[in-house]
Coordinates of C-alpha atoms in Angstrom, one line a residue:
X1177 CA -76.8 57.9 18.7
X1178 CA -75.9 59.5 15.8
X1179 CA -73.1 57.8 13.0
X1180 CA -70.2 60.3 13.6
X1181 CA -70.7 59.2 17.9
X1182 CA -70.5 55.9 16.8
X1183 CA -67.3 56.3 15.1
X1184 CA -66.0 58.4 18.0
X1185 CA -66.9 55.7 20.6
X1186 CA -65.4 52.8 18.3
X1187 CA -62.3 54.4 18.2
X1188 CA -61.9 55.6 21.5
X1189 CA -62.5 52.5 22.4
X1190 CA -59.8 50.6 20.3
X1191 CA -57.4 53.2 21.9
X1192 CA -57.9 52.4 25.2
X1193 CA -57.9 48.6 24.4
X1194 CA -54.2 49.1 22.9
X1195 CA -53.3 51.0 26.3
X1196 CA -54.1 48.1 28.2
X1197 CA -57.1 49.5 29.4
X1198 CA -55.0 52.6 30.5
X1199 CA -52.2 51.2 31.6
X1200 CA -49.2 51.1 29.6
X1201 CA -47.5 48.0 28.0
X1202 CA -44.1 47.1 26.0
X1203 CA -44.3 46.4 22.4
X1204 CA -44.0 42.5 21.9
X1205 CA -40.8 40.6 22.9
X1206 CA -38.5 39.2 19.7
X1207 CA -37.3 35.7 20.3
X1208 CA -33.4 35.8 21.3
X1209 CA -31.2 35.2 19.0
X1210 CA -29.3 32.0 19.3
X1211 CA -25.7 32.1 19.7
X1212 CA -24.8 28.7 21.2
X1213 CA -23.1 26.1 19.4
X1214 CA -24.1 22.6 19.4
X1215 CA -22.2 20.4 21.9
X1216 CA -22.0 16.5 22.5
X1217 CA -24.5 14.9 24.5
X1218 CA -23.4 11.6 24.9
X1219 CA -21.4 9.0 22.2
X1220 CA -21.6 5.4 21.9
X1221 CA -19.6 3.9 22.7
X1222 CA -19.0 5.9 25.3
X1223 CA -15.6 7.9 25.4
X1224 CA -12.6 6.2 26.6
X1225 CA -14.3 2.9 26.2
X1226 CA -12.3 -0.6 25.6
X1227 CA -12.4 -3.2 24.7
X1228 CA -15.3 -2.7 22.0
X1229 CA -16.3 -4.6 18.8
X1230 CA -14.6 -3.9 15.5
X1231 CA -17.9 -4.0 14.0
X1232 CA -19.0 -0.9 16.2
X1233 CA -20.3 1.7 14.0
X1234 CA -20.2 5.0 16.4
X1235 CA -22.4 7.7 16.8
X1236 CA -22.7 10.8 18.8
X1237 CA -26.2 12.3 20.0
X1238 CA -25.8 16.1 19.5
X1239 CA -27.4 18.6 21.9
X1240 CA -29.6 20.1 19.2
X1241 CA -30.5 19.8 15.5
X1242 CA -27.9 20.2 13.1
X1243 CA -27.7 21.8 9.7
X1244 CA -27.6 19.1 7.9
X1245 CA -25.2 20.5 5.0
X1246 CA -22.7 20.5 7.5
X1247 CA -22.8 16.9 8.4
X1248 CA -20.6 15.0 6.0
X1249 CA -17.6 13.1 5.5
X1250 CA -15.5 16.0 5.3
X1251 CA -16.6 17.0 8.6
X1252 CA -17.3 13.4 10.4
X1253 CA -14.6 11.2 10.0
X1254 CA -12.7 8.5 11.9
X1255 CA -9.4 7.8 12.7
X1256 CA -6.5 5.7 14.6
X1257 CA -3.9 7.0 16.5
X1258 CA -1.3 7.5 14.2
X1259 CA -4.5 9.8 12.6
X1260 CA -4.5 7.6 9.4
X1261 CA -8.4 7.5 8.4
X1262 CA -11.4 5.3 7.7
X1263 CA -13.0 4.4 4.7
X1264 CA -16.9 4.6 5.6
X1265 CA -20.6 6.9 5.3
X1266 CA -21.6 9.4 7.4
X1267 CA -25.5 8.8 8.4
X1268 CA -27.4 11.8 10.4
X1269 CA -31.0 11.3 12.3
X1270 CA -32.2 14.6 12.6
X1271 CA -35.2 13.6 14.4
X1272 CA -33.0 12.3 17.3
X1273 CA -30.3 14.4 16.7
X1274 CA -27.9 11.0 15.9
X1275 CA -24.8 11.4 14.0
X1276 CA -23.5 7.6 12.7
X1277 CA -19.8 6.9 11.4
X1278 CA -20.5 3.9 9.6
X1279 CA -17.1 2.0 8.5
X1280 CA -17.1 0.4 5.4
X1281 CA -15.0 -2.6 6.8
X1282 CA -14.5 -3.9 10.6
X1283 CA -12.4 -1.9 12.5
X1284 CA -8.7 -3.3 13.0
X1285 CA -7.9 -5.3 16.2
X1286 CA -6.2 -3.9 19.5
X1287 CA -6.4 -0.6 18.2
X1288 CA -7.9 3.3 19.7
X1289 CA -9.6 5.3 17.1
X1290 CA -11.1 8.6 17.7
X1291 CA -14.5 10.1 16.4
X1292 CA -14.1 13.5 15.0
X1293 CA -16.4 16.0 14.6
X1294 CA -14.9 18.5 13.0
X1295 CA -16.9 21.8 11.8
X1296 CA -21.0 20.7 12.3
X1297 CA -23.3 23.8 12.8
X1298 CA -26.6 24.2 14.1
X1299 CA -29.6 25.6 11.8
X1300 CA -28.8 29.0 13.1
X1301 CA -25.1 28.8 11.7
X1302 CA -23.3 28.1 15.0
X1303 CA -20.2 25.9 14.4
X1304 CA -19.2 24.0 17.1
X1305 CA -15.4 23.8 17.6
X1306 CA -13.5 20.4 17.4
X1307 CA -15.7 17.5 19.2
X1308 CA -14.3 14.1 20.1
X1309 CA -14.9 11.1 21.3
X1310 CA -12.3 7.8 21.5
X1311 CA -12.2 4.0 21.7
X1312 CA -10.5 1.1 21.7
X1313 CA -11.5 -2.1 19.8
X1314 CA -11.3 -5.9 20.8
X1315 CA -8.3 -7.9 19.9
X1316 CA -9.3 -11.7 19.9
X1317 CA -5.1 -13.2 19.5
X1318 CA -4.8 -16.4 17.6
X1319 CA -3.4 -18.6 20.3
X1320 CA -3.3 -22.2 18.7
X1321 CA -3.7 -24.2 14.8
X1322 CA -4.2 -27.8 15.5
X1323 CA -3.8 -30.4 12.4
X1324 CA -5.5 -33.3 12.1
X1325 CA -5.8 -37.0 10.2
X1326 CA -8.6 -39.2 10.2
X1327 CA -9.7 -37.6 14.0
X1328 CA -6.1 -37.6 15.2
X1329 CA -3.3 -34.8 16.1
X1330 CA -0.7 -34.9 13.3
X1331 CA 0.8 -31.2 13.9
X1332 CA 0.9 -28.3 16.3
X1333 CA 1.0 -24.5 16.1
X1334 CA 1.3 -21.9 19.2
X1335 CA 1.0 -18.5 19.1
X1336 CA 2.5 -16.2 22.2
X1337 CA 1.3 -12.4 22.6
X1338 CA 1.6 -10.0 24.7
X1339 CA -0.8 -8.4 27.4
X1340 CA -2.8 -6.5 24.5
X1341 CA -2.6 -9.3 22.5
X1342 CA -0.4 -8.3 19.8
X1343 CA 1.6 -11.0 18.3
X1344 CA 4.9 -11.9 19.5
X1345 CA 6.2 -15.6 18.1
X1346 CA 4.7 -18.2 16.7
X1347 CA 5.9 -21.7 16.7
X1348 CA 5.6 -24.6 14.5
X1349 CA 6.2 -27.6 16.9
X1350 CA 8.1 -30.6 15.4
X1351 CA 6.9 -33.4 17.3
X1352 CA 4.5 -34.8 20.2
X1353 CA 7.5 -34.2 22.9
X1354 CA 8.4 -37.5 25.7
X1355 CA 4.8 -38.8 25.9
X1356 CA 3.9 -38.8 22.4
X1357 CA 1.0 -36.7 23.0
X1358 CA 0.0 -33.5 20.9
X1359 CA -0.9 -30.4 23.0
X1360 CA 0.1 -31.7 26.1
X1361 CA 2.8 -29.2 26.4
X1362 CA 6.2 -31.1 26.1
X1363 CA 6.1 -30.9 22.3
X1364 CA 9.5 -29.4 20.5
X1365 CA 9.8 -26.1 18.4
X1366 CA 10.8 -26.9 14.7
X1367 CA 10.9 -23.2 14.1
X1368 CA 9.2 -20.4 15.0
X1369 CA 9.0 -16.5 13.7
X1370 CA 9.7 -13.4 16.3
X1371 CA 8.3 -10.2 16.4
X1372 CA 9.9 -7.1 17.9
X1373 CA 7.6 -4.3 19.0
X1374 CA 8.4 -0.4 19.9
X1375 CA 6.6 1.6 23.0
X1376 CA 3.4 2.1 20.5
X1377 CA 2.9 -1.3 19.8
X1378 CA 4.4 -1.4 15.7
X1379 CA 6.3 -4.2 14.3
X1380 CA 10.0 -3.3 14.7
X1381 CA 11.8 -6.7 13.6
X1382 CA 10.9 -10.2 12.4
X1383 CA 13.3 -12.7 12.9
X1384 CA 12.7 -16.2 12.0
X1385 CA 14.7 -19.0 14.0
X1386 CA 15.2 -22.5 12.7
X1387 CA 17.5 -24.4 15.2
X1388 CA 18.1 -24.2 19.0
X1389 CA 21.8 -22.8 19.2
X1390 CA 25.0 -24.4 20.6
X1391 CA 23.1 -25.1 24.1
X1392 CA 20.2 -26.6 22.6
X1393 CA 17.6 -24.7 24.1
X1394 CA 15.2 -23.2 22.5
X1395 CA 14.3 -19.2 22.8
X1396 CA 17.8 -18.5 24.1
X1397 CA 20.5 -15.9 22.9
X1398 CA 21.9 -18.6 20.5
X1399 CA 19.1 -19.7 18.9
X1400 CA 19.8 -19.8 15.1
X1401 CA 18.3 -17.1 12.6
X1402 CA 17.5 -17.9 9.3
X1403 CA 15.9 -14.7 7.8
X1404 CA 16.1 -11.3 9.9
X1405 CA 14.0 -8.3 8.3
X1406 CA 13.5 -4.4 10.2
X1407 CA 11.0 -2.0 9.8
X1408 CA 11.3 1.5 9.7
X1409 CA 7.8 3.1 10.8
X1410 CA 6.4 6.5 9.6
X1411 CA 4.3 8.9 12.0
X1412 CA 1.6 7.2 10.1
X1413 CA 2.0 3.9 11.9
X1414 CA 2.6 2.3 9.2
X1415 CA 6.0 0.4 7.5
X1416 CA 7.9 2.9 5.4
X1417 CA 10.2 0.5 4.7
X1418 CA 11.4 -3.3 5.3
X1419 CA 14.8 -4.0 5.0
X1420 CA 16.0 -7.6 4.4
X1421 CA 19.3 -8.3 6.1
X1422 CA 22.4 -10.6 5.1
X1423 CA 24.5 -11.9 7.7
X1424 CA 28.1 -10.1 8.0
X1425 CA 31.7 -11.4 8.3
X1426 CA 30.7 -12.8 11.7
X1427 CA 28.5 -15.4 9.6
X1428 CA 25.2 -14.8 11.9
X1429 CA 21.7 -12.7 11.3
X1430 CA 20.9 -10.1 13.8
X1431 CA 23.9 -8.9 14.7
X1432 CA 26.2 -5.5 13.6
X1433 CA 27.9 -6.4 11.1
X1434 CA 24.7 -7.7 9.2
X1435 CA 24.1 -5.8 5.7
X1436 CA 21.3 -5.5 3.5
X1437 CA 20.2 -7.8 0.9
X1438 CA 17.1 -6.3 -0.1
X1439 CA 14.8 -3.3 0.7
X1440 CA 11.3 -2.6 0.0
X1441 CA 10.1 1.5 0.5
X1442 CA 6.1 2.4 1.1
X1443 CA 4.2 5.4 0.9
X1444 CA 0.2 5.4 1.7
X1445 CA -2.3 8.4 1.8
X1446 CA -4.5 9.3 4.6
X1447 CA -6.2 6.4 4.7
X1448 CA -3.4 3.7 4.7
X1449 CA -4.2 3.0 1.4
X1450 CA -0.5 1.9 -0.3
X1451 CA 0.4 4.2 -2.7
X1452 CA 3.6 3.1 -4.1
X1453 CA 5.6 0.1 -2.9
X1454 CA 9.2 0.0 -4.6
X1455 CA 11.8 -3.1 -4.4
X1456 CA 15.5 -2.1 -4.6
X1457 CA 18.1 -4.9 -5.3
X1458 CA 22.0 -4.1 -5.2
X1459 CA 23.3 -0.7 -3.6
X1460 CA 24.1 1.5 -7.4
X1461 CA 27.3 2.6 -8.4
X1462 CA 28.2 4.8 -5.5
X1463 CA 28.4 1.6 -3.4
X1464 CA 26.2 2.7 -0.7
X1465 CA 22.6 1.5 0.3
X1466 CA 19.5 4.0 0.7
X1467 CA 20.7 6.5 -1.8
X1468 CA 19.2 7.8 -5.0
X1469 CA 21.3 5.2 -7.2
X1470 CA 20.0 1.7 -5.2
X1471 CA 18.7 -0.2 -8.3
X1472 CA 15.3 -1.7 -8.0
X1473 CA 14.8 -5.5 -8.2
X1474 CA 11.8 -4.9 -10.7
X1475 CA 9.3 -2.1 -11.1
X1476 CA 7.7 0.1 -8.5
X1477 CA 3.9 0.0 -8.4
X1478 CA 2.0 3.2 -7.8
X1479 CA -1.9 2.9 -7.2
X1480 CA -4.4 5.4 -7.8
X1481 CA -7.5 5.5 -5.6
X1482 CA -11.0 7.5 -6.4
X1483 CA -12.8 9.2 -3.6
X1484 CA -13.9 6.1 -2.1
X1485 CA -11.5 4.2 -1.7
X1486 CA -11.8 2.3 -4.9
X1487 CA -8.3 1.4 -6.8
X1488 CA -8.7 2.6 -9.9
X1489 CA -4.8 2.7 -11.5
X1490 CA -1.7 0.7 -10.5
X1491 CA 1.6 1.2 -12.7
X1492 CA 4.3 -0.8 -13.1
X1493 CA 7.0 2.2 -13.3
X1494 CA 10.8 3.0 -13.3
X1495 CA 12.3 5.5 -11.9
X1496 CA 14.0 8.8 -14.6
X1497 CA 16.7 10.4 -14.5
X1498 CA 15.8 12.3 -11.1
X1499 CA 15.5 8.7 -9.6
X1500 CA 12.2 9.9 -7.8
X1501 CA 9.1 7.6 -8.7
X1502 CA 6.0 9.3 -9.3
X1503 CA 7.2 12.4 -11.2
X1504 CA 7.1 13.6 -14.6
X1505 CA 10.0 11.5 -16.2
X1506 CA 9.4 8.2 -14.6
X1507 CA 9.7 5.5 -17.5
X1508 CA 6.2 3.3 -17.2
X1509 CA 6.2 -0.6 -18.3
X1510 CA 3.0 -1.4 -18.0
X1511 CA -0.3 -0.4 -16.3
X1512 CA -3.8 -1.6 -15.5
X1513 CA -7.1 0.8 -15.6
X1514 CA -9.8 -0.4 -13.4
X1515 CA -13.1 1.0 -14.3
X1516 CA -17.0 1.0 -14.1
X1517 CA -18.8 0.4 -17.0
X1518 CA -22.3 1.8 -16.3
X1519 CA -23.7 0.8 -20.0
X1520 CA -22.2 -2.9 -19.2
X1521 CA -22.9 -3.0 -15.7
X1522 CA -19.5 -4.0 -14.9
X1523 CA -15.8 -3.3 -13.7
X1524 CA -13.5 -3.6 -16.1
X1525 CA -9.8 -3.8 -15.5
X1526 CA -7.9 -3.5 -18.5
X1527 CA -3.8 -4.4 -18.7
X1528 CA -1.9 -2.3 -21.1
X1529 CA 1.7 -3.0 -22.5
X1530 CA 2.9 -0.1 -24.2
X1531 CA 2.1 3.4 -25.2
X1532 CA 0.8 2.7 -29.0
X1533 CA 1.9 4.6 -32.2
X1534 CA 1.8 8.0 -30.6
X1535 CA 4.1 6.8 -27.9
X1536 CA 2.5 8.5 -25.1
X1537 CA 1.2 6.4 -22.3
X1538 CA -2.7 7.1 -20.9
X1539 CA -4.0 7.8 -24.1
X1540 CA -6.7 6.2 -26.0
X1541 CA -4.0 3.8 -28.3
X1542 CA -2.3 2.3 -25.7
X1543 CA -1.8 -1.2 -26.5
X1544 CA -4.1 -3.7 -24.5
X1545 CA -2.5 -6.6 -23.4
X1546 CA -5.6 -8.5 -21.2
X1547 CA -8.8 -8.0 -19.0
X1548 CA -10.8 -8.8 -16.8
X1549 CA -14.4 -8.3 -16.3
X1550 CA -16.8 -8.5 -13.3
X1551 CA -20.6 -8.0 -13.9
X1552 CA -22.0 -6.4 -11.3
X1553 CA -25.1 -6.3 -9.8
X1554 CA -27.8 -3.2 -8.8
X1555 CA -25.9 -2.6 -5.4
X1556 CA -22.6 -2.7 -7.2
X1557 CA -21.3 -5.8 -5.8
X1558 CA -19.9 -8.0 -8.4
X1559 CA -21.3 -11.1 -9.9
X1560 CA -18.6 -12.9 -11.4
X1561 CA -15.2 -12.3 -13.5
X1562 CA -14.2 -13.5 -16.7
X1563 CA -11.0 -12.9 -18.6
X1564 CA -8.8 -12.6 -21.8
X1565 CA -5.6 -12.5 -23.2
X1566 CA -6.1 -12.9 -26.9
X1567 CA -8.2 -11.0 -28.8
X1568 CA -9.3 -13.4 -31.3
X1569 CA -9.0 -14.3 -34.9
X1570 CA -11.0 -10.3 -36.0
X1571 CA -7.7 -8.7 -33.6
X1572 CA -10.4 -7.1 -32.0
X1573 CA -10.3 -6.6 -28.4
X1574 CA -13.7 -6.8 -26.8
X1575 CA -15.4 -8.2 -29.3
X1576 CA -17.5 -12.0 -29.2
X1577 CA -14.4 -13.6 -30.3
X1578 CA -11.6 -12.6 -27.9
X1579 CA -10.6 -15.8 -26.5
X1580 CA -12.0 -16.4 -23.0
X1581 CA -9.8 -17.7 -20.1
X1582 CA -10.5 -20.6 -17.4
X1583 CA -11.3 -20.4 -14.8
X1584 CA -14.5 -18.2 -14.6
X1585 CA -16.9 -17.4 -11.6
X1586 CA -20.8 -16.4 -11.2
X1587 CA -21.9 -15.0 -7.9
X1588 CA -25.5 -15.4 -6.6
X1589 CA -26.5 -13.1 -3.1
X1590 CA -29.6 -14.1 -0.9
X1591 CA -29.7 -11.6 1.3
X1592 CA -33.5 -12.3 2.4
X1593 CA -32.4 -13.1 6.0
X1594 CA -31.4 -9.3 7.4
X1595 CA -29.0 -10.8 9.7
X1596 CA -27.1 -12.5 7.5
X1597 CA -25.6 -12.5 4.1
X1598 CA -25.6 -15.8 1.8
X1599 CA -22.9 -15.9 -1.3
X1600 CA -23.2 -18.9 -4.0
X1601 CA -19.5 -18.6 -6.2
X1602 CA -20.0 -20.8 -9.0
X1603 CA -16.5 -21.9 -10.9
X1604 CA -16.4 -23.0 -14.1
X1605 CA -13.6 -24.6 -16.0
X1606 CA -15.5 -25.0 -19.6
X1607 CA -17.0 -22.0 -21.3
X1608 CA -19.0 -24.8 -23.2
X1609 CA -20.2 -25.4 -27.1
X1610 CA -21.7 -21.1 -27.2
X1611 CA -18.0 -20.0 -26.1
X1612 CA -19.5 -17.1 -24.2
X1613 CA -18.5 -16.4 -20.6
X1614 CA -21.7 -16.5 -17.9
X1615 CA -23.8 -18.7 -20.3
X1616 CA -26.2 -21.5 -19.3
X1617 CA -24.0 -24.3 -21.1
X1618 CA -20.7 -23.4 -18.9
X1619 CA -19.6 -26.4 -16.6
X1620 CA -19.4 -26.3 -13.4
X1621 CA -16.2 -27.2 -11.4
X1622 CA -16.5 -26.2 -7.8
X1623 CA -19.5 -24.2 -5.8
X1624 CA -19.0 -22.6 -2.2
X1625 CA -21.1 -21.1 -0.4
X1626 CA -20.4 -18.5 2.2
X1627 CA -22.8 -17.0 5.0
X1628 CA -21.7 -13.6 6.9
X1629 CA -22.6 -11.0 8.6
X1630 CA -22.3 -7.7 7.6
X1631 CA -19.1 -6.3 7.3
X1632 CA -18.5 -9.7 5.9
X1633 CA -17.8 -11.3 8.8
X1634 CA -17.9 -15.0 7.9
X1635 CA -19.5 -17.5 10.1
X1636 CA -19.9 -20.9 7.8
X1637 CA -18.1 -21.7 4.4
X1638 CA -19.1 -24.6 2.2
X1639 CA -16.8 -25.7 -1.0
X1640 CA -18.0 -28.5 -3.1
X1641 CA -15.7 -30.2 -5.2
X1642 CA -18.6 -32.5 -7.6
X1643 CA -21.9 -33.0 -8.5
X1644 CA -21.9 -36.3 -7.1
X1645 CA -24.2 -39.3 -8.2
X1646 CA -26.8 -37.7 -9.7
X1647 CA -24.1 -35.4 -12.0
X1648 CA -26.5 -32.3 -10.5
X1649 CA -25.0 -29.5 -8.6
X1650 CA -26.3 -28.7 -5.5
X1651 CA -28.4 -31.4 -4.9
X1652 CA -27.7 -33.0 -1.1
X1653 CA -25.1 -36.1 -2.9
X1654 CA -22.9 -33.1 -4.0
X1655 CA -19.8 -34.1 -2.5
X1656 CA -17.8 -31.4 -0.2
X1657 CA -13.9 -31.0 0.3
X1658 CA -14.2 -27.8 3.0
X1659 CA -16.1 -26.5 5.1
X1660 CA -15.5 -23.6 7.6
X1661 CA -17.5 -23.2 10.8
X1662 CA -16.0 -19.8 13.1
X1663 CA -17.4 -19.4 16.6
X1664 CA -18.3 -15.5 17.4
X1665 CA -19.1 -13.7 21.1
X1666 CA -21.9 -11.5 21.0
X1667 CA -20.1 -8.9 19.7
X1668 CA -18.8 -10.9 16.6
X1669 CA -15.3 -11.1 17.9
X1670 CA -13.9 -14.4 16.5
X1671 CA -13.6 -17.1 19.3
X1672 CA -12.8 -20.8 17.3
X1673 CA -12.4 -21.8 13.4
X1674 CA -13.1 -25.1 12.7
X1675 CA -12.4 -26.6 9.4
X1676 CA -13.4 -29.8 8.0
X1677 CA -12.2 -32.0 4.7
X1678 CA -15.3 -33.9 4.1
X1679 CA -18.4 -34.6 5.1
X1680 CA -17.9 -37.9 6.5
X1681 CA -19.9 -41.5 5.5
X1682 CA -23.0 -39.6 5.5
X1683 CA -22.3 -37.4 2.8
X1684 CA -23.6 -34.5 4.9
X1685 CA -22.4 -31.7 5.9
X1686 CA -22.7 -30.0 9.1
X1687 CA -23.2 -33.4 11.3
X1688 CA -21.4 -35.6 13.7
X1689 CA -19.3 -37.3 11.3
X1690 CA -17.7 -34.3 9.3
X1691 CA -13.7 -35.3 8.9
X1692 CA -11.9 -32.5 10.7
X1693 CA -9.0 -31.2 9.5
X1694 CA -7.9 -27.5 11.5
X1695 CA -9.3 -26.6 14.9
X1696 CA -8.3 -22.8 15.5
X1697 CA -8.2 -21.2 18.8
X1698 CA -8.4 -17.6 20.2
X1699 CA -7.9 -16.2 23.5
X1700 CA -10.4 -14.3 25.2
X1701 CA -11.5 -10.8 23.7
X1702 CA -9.2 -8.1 25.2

């Protein structure tokens, strides 16, 4: 065959192979185009869940991967009914397609929040619209405080709530009742305080009552204020202001022709963080209370927070001449910066007491009145303050002479256990012969130690009050004035707190003979 049939042949051939053999076929099929957004597969908890633990951390399993720019805490966040939001860190597992809200404290008691996932998009740029998911957490009510002496009853306090259990009174009992026996119910009120609650639950009114009334019964009509304070809430849930009341004419609390004393007015951002609390004293000239003239008792206080959540400003501030705190002409008295050092390895919060020659406040001259510093450790958790309000003989502030205050405090972690959490505060009342804070010649005054989950849930608390006979600190003589033992469910909801005064003739902790001092009690998880 010659070369110019071969070449014929090969590429009929080849043309015939890409007819499909002489049929005909379509060209190859591009892969559809996605369009769906990504939707919720399941949540846990799941949604409309109660009661659940305040140390859930929720998550979401999405129905497909995410992009994972678009998971954040802008777009992930938490909230409570009245929408005011959560401090925490958004954690995504692509592999399982997990989304984790994870809050940086435990969650408040008896309350719903809601998981919102708002704007997450799939790798092909879908966006899902608004995805939720709600709970409600476990409130474990404080029902009793029991005092004792040398293994003995000496006092008695009852707490009553209501179905959610919110708080509604709580009474300090005066005395063992008819049969001379604590707790056995006949016991008599001394006092007791009274809560108020609207439809949603908030704090309305707190009344407290110190005397039975004309008919001598106790939690009637007559019974006897002796302090009567209202709230008024904001959309927020939270008290915008509390209002001190003075009894009228009529000579008794709670009633119409009460008047105010006192009120105190509260603004917080989105995250219930207080923002600026502000005391006002006497009505002003015009006479009439809640108006732009009420004078203020001292200062307001106006906190600055960074992004997370950390307090990094409070000023003590008077109103200006527009009587509006936090604007332009508001006349400061004092402020305190609170800072990380990152060369030091510390926060520092700094006190400052006037503006300095150029007169201007927040500027570099500002007069320094006293500090405090806390060393901190890799993970940012502190190690221990120390402070100072004299700068020393040089008048130099932050210098090896400024003269350091007592007490101080070291912090040790051991955190080699995953489950739990060990802290070792160390107080010192002596500075010792180097007179440098945090040295190894400072003398001891007190060690506790403190175990907890995380979240810092405490479970045990030990303070030590002396070295004991060998004059060395935590050896087993040490002797112990405290120590805390709280009784959790599985889900770390707070059952009992017992709290002991000593160790007992044994010198031990944490056995038979422990002196107890409080036993308190909680009611079921609900």
């Amino acid at each position: 065959m010659s070369l110019s049939r071969k070449i014929l042949l090969i590429t009929f051939v080849a043309s015939v192979a890409a007819c499909g053999g002489g049929g005909s076929t379509s060209a190859p099929m591009a892969p559809p185009i996605d369009t769906t957004p990504p939707a919720l597969s399941s949540s846990e908890p799941v949604d409309g869940a109660e009661p659940v633990s305040t140390t859930t951390d929720p998550s979401v399993t999405m129905s497909e991967s995410l992009d994972v720019t678009s998971v954040n805490v802008t777009s992930v966040y938490l909230s409570n009914a009245f929408g005011v939001r959560v401090r925490g860190a958004v954690d995504y597992d692509d592999a399982n397609r997990v989304i984790t809200f994870i809050p940086a404290l435990p969650l408040t008691e008896g309350q719903r929040f809601t998981l919102h996932l708002d704007g997450i998009a799939d790798r092909s740029g879908n966006t899902a619209a608004m995805i939720t998911t709600s709970f409600r957490t476990f409130r474990a009510p404080l029902t009793q405080t029991l005092t004792y002496r040398d293994g003995a009853i000496i006092s008695q306090t009852d707490y009553e709530n209501d179905a959610s259990g919110a708080r509604l009174r709580w009474i300090r009992l005066a005395n063992a009742g008819g049969d001379g026996v604590w707790n056995s119910g006949d016991e008599q009120p001394s006092n007791y305080v009274q809560y108020d609650r609207d439809a949603d639950g908030l704090v309305i009114a707190e009344s407290i009552f110190v005397a039975a009334g004309d008919d001598g019964v106790w939690f009637t009509a007559d019974d006897a204020r002796s302090n009567f304070s209202t709230f008024d809430n904001g959309s927020d849930g939270l008290a915008a202001r509390r209002i001190i009341w003075a009894a009228g004419a009529d000579g008794e609390l709670g009633t119409d022709d009460d008047v105010p004393d006192q009120y105190r007015d509260f603004e917080f951002n989105d995250y219930g963080e207080l923002l600026v609390e502000s005391r006002f004293g006497t009505p002003g000239d015009d006479g009439i209370w809640f108006t732009m003239d009420d004078d203020p008792l001292r200062a307001a206080s106006v906190n600055d927070y960074d992004n997370n959540g950390m307090r990094v400003r409070v000023t003590r501030t008077l109103r200006g001449a527009d009587s509006i705190i936090g604007t332009a002409d508001d006349v400061v008295e004092e402020y305190f910066s609170i800072e990380v050092n990152d060369v030091e390895q510390r926060r520092e919060t700094i006190s400052y007491s006037a503006a300095g020659d150029d007169d201007v406040w927040f500027t570099v001259d500002d007069v320094v009145s006293n500090y405090r510093f806390e060393p901190l450790d890799r993970q940012g958790r502190e190690t221990g303050f120390y402070r100072s309000s004299d700068p020393g003989l040089d008048g130099l502030w932050f210098s090896a002479d400024d003269e350091i205050r007592t007490p101080i405090q070291r912090l040790t972690y051991d955190d080699s256990d995953p489950a739990q959490i060990v802290t070792t505060t160390f107080s010192y009342n002596d500075i010792g012969a180097d007179g440098q804070p945090l040295t190894a010649d400072d003398v001891i005054s007190q060690v506790v130690i403190d175990t907890r989950l995380d979240k810092s849930l405490l479970i045990t608390s030990e303070q030590y009050i002396n070295a004991g006979a060998d004059g060395v600190w935590q050896t087993p003589d040490d002797e112990a004035n405290r120590y805390d033992v709280i009784e959790r469910d599985a889900a770390r909801n707070i059952l009992s707190r017992r709290i002991f005064s000593s160790a007992g003739p044994d010198g031990m902790l944490a056995t038979a003979d422990d002196v107890l001092q409080f036993v308190l009690t909680y009611d079921v998880p609900r």
